[in-house]
PDB file of C-alpha atoms in Angstrom:
ATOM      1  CA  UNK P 244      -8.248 -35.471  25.919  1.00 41.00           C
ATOM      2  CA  UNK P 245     -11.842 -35.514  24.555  1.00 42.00           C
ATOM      3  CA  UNK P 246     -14.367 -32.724  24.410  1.00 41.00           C
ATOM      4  CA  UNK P 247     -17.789 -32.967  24.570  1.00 41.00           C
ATOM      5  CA  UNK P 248     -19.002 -29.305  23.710  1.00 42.00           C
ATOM      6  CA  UNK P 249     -17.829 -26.166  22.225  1.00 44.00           C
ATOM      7  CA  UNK P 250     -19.678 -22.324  22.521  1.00 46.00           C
ATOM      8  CA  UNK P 251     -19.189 -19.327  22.320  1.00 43.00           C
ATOM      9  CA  UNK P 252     -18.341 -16.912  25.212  1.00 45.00           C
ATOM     10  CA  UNK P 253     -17.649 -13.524  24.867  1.00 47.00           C
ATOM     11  CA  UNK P 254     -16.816 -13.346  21.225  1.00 44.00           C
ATOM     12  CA  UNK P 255     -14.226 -16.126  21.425  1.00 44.00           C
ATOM     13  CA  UNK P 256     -14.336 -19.857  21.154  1.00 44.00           C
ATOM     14  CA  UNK P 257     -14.491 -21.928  24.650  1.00 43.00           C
ATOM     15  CA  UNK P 258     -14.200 -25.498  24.959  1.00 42.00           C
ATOM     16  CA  UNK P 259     -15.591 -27.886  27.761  1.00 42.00           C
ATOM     17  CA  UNK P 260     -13.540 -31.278  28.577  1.00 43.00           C
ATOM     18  CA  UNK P 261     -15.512 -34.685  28.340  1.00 44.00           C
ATOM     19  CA  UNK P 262     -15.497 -34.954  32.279  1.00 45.00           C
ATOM     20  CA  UNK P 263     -17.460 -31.682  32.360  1.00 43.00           C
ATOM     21  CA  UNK P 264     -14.707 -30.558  34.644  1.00 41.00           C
ATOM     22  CA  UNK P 265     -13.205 -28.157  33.000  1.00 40.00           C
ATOM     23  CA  UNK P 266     -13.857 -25.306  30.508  1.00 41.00           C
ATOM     24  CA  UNK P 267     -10.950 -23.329  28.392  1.00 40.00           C
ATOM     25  CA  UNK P 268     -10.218 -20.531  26.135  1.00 41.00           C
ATOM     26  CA  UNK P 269      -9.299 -22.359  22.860  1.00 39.00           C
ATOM     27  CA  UNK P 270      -6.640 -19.672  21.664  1.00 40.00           C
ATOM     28  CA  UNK P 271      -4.410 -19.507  18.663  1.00 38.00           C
ATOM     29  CA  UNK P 272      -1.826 -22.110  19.769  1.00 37.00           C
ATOM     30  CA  UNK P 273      -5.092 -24.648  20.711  1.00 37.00           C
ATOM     31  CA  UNK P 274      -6.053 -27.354  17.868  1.00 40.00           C
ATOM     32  CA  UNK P 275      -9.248 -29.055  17.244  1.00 39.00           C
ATOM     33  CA  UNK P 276      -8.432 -32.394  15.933  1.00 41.00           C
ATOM     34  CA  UNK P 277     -11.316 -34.767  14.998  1.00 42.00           C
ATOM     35  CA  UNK P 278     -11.881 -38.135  15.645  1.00 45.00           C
ATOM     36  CA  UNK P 279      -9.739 -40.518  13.736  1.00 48.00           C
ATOM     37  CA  UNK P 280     -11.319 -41.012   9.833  1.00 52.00           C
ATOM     38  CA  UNK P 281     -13.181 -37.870   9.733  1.00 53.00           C
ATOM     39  CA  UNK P 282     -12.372 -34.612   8.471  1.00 53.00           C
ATOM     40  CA  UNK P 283     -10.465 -31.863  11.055  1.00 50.00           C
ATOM     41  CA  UNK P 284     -12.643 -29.298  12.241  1.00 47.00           C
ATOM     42  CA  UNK P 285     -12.089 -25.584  11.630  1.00 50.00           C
ATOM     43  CA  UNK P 286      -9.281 -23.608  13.769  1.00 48.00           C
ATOM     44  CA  UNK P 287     -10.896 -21.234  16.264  1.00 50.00           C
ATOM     45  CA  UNK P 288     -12.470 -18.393  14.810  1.00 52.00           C
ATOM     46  CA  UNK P 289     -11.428 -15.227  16.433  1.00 58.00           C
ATOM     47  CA  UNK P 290     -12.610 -11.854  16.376  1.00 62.00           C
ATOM     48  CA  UNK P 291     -10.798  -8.035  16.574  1.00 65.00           C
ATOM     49  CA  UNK P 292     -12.371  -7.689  20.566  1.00 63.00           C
ATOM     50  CA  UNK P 293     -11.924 -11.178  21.713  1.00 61.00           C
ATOM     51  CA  UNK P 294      -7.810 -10.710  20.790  1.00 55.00           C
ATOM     52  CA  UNK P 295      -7.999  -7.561  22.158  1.00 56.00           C
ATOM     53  CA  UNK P 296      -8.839  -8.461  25.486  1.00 55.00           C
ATOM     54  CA  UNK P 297      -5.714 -10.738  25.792  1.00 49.00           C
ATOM     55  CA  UNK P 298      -3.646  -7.661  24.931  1.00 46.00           C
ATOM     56  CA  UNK P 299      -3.996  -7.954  20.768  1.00 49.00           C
ATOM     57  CA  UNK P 300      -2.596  -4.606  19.154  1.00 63.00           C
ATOM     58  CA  UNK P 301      -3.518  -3.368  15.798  1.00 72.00           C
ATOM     59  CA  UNK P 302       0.005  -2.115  15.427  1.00 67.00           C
ATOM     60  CA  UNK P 303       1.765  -3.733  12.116  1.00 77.00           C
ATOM     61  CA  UNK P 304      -0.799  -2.179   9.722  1.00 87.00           C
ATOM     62  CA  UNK P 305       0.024  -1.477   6.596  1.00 93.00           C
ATOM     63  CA  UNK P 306      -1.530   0.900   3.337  1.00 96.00           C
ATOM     64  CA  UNK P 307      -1.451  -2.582   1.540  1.00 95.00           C
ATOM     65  CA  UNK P 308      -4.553  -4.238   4.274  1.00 94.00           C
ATOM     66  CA  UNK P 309      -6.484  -1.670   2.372  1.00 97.00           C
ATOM     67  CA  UNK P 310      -8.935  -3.186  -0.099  1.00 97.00           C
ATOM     68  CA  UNK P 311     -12.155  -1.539  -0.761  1.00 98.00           C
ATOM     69  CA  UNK P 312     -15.490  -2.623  -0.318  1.00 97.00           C
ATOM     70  CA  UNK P 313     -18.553  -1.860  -2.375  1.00 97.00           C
ATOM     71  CA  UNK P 314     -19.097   1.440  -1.402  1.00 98.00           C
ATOM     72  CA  UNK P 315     -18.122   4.699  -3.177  1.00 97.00           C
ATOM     73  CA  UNK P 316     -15.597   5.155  -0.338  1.00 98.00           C
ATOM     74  CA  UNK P 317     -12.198   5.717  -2.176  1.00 98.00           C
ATOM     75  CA  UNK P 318     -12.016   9.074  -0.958  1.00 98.00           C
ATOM     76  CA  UNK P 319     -11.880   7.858   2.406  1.00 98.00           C
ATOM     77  CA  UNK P 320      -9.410   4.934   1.999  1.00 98.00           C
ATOM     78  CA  UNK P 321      -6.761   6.708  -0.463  1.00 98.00           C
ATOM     79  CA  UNK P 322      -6.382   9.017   2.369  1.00 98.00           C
ATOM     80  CA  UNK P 323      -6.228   6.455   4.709  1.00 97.00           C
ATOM     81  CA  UNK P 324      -3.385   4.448   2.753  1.00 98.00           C
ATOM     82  CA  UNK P 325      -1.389   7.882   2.041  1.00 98.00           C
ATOM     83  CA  UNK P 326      -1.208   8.563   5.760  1.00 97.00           C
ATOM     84  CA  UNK P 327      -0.352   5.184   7.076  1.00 96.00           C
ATOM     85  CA  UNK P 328       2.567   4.928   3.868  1.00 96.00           C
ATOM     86  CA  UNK P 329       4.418   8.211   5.227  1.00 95.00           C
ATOM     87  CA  UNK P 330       4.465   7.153   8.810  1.00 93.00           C
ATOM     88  CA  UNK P 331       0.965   8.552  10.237  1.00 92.00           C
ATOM     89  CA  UNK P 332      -0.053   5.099  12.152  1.00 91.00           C
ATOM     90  CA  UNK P 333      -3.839   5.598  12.657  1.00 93.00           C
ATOM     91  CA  UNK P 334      -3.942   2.707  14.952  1.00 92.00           C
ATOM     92  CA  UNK P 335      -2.243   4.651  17.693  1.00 91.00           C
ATOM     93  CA  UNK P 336      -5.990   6.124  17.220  1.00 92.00           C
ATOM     94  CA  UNK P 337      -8.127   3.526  18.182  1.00 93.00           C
ATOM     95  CA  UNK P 338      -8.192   1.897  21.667  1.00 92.00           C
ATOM     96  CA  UNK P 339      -9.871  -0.834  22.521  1.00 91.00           C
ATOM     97  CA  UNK P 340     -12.956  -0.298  24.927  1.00 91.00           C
ATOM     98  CA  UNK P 341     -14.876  -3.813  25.413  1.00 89.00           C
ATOM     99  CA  UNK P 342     -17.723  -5.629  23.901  1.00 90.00           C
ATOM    100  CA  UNK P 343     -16.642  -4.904  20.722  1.00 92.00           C
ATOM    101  CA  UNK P 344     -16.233  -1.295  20.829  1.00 94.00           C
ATOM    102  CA  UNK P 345     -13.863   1.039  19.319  1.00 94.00           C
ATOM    103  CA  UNK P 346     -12.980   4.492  20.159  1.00 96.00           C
ATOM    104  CA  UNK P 347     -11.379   6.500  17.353  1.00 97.00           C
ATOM    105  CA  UNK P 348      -9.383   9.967  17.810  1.00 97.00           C
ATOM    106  CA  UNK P 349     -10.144  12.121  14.966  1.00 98.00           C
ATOM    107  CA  UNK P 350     -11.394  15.776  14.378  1.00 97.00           C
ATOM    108  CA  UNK P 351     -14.099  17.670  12.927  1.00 95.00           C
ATOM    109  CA  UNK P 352     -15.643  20.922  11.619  1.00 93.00           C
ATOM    110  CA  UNK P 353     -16.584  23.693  13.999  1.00 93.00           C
ATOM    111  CA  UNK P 354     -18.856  25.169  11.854  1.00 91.00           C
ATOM    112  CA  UNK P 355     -19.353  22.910   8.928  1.00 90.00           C
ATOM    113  CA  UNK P 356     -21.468  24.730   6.754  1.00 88.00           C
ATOM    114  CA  UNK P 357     -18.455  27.340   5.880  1.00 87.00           C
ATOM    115  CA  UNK P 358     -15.303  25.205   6.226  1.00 86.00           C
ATOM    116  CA  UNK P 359     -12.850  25.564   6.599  1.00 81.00           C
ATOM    117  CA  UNK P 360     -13.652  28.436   8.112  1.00 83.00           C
ATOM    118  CA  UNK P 361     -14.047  28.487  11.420  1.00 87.00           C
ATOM    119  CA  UNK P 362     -11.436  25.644  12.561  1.00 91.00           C
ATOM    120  CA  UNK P 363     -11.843  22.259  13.911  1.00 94.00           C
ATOM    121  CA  UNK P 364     -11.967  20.521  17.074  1.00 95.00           C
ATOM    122  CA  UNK P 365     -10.823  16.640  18.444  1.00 96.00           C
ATOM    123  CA  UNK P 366     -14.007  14.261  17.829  1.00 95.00           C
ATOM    124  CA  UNK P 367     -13.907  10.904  19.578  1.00 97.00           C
ATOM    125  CA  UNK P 368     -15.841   8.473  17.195  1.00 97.00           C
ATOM    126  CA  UNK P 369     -17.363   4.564  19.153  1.00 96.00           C
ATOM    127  CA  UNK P 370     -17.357   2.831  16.675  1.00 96.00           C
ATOM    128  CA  UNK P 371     -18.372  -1.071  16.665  1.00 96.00           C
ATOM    129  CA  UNK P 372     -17.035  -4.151  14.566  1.00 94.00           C
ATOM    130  CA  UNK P 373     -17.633  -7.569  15.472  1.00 92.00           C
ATOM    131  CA  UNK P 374     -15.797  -9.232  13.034  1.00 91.00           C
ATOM    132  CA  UNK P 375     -18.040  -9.452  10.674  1.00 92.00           C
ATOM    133  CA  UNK P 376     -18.424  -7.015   7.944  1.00 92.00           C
ATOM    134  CA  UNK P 377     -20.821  -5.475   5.932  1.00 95.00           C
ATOM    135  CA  UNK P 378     -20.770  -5.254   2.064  1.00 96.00           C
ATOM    136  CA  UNK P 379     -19.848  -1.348   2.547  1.00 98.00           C
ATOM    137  CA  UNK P 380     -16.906  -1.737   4.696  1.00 98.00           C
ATOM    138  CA  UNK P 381     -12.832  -2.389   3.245  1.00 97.00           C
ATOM    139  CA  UNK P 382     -11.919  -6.033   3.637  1.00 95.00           C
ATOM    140  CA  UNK P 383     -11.135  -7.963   6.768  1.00 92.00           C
ATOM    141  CA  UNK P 384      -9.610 -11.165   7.010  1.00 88.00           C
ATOM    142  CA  UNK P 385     -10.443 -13.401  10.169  1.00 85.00           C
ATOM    143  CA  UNK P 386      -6.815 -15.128   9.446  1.00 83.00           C
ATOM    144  CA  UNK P 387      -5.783 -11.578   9.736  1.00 82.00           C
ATOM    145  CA  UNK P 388      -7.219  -9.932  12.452  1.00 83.00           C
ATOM    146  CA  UNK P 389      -4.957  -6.650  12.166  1.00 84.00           C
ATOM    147  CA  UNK P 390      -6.755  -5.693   8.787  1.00 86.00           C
ATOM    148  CA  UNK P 391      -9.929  -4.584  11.559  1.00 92.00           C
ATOM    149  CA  UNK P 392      -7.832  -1.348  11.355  1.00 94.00           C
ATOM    150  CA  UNK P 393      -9.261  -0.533   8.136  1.00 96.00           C
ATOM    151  CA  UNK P 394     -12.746  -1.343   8.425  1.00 96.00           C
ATOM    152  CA  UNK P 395     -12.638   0.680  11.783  1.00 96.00           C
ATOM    153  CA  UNK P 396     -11.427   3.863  10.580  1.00 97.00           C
ATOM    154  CA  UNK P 397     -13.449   3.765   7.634  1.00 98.00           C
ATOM    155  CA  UNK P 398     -16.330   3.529   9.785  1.00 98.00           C
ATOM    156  CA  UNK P 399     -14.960   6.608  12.123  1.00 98.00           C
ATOM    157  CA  UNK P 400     -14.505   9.265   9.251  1.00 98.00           C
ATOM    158  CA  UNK P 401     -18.235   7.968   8.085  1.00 98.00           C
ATOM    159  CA  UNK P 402     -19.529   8.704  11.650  1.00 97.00           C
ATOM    160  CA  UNK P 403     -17.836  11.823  12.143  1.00 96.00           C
ATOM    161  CA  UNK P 404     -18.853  12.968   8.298  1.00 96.00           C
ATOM    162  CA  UNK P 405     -22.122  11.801   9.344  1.00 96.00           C
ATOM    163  CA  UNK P 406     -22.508  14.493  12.102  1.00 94.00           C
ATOM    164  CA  UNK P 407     -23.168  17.161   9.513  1.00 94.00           C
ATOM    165  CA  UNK P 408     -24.168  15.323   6.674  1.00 96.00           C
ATOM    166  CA  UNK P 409     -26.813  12.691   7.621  1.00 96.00           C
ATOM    167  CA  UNK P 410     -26.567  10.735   4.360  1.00 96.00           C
ATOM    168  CA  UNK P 411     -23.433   9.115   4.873  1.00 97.00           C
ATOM    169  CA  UNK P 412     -24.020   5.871   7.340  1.00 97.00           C
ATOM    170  CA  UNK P 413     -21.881   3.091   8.072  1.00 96.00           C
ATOM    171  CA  UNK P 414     -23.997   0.518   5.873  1.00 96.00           C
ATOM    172  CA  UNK P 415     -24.421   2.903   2.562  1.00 97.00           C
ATOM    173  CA  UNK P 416     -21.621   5.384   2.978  1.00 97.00           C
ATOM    174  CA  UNK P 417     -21.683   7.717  -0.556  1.00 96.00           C
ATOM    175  CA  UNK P 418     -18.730   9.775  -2.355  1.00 96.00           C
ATOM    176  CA  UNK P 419     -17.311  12.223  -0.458  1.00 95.00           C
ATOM    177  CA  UNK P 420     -13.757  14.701  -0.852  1.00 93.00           C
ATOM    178  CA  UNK P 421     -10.486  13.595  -0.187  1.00 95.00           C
ATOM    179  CA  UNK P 422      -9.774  17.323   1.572  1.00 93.00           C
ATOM    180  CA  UNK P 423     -12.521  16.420   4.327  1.00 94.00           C
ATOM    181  CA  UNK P 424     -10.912  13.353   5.327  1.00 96.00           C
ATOM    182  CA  UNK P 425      -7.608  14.572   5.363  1.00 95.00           C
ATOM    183  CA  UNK P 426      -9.173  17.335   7.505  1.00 95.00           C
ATOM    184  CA  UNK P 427     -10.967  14.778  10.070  1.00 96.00           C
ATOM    185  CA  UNK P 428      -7.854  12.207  10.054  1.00 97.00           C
ATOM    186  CA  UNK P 429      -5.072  14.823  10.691  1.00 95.00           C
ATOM    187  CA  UNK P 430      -7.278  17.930  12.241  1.00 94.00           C
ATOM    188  CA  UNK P 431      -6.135  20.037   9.731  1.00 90.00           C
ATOM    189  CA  UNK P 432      -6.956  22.269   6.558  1.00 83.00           C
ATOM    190  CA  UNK P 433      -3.751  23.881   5.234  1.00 76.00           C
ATOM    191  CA  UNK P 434      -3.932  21.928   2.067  1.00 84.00           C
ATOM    192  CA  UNK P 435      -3.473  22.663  -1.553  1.00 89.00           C
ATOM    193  CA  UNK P 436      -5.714  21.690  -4.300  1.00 92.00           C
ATOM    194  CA  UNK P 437      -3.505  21.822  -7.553  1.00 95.00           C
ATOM    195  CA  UNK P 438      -5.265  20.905 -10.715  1.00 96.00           C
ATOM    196  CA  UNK P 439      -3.924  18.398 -13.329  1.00 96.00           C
ATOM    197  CA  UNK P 440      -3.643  21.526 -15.757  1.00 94.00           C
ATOM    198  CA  UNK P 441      -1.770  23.642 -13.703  1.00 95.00           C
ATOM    199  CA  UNK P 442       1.889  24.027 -15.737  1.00 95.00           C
ATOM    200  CA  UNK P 443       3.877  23.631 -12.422  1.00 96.00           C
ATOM    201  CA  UNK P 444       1.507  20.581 -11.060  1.00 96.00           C
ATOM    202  CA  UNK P 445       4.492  18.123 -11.561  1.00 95.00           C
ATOM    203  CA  UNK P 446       7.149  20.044 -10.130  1.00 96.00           C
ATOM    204  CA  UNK P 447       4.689  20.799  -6.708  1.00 96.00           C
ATOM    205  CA  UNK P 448       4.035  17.207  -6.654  1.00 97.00           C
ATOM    206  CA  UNK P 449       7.723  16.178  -7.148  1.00 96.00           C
ATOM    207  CA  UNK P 450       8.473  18.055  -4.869  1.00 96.00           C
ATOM    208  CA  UNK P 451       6.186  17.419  -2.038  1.00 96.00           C
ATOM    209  CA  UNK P 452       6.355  13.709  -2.355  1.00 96.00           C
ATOM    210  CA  UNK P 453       9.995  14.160  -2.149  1.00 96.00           C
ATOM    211  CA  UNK P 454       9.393  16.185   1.349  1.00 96.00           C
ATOM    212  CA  UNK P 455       7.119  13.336   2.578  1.00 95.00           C
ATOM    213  CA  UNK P 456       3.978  15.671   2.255  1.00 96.00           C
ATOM    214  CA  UNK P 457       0.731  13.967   2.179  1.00 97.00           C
ATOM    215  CA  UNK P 458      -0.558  13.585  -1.538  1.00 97.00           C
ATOM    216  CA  UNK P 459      -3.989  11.678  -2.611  1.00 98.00           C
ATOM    217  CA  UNK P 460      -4.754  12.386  -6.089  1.00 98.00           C
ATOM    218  CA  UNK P 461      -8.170  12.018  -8.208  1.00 98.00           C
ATOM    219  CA  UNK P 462      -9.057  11.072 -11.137  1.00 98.00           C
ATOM    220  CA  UNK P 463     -12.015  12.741 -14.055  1.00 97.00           C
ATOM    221  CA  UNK P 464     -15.358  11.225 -14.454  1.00 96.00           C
ATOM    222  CA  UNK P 465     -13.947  10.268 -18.061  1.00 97.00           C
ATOM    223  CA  UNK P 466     -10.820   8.494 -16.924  1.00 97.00           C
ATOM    224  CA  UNK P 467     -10.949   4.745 -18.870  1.00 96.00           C
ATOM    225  CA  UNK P 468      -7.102   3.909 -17.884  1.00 97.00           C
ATOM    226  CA  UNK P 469      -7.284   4.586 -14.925  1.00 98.00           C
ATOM    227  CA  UNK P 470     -10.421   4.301 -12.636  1.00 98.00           C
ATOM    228  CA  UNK P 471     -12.871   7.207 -12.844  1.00 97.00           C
ATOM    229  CA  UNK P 472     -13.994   9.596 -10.506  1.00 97.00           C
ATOM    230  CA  UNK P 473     -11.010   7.544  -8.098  1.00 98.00           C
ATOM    231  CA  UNK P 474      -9.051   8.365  -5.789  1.00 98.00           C
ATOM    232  CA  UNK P 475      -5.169   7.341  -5.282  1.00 98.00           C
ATOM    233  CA  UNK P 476      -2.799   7.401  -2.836  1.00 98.00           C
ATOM    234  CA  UNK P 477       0.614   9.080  -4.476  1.00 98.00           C
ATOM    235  CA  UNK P 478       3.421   6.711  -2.760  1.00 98.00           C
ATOM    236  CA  UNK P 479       5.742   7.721  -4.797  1.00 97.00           C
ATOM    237  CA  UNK P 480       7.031  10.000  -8.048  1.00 95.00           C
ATOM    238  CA  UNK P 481       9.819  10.686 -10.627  1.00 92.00           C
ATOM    239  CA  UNK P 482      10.754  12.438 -13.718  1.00 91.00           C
ATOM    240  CA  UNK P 483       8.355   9.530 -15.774  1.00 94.00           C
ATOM    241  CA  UNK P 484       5.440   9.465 -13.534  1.00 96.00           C
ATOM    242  CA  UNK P 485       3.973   8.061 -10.116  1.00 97.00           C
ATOM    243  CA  UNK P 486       3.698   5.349  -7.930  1.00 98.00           C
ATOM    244  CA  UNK P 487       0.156   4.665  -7.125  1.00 98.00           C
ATOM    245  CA  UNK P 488      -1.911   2.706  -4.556  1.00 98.00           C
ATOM    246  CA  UNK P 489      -5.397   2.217  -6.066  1.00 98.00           C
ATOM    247  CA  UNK P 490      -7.711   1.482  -2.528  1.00 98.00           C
ATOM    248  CA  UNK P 491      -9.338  -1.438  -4.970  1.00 98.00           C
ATOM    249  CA  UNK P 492      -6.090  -3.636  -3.176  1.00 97.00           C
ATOM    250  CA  UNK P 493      -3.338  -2.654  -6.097  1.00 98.00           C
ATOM    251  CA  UNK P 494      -0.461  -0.805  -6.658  1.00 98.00           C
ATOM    252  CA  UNK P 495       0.512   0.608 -10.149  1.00 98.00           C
ATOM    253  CA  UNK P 496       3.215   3.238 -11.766  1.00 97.00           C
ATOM    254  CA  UNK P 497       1.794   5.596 -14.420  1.00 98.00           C
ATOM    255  CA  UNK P 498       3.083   8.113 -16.932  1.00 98.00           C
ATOM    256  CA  UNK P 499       2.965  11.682 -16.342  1.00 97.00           C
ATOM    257  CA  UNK P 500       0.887  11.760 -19.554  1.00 97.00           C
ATOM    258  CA  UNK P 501      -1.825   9.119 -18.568  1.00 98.00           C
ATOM    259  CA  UNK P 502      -2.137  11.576 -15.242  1.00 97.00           C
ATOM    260  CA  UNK P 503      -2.490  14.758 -17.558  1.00 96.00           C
ATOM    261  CA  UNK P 504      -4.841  12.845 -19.372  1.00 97.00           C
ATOM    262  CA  UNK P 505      -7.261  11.088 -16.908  1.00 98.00           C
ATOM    263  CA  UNK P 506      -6.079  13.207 -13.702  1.00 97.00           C
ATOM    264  CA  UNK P 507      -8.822  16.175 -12.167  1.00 97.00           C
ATOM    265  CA  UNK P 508      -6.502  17.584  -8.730  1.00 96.00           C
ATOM    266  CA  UNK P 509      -4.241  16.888  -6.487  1.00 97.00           C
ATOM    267  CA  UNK P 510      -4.981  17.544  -2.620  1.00 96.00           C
ATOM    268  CA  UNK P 511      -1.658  18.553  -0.564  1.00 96.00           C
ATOM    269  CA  UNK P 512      -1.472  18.513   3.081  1.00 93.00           C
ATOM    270  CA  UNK P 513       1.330  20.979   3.578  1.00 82.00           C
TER     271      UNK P 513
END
């Protein structure tokens, strides 16, 4: 069959027969070939929303889609990668709402100014990705169109941050603390902040690791090993060190003495 005309409807790729008679969704099982001698023309782009309204799920994700962006955003995406490794899946947060709009379950600060005092409450985030992402936001691969999760929830905790501190915005989001966003992800504050120093840090980190606790550890502005001023995710630990996941897209094991070294705290949901 020959086509005379492709275009875009609602986010997706449509295709319109050369009799005119016809006009059809060109899916992920539909190839373009090109006339004979020339060059085949791209596969069908689609985007997050236009999968989603055929019943796409962002289900499957995985701490490993997570690969920051330009922005100073670690502390946002270590948590984010710490969760999802010990079974929290954020995408059961986000539903799909039309014309490329998210909503996003999360929580925030009743009274922000003394938190955690004062407790927290649920705060639905909209947030909207059309596929196409700015230089702020995690990757996102088009082939891939699960990895949305991450630029989505990045762009919640921004939002929700943003509510009491109007400096952070989707496009230039700044540093921020690894205890908020575990706050805002899992609507709660009973966490521990145990410094590097502290004589029994490895045994409290041991052992909550062990007990699948929620770990995300930073580094000192002087680190040079490791990154500086950085967070990790803490996926795993043992007598000789940890298992990291740096949100730059890698995963590492270092010594106990390169953390006592280069290491600042370690935040503990409990």
């Amino acid at each position: 069959t020959l086509f005379r005309s492709m275009r875009h409807k609602d986010g997706a790729l449509w295709v319109e027969r050369d009799d005119g008679t016809a006009l059809f969704h060109a899916d992920a099982t539909f190839r373009i070939v090109a006339p004979l001698g020339q060059p085949a023309l791209p596969a069908p782009v689609q985007t997050p929303a236009s999968l989603a309204k055929k019943g796409f799920s962002l289900s499957g994700a995985a701490y490993r889609d997570i690969v920051q962006g330009g922005a100073d955003t670690c502390w946002i995406l270590a948590t984010i990668a710490e969760l999802q490794s010990k079974g929290y899946d954020l995408t059961k947060r986000i539903r799909y709402e039309g014309n490329n709009q998210y909503q996003v379950k999360l929580y925030n600060w009743n009274k922000p100014a003394s938190r955690p005092a004062g407790g927290m409450h649920v705060r639905t985030v909209r947030v909207y990705f059309d596929g196409k992402r700015s230089g702020a936001d995690p990757a996102f691969d088009p082939r891939n169109p699960r990895s949305a999760w991450a630029v989505i929830m990045q762009r919640a905790v921004v939002q929700a941050v943003h509510d009491w501190d109007p400096g952070q915005v989707i496009e230039s989001p700044h540093s921020g603390n690894a205890g908020d966003a575990l706050a805002i992800l899992t609507g709660q504050w009973n966490q521990q902040c145990i410094e590097v120093g502290d004589a029994n840090a490895q045994r409290i980190v041991r052992d909550a690791v062990a007990a699948r606790k929620i770990v995300v550890f930073g580094t000192t502005n002087e680190a040079r090993t490791l990154v500086g001023n950085h967070n990790y995710a803490v996926l795993g630990t043992s007598n000789q060190g940890l298992t990291l996941y740096n949100p730059h897209g890698s995963q590492l094991t270092v010594s106990w003495n390169l953390i006592n070294a280069e290491g600042a705290c370690f935040f503990i949901l409990r």
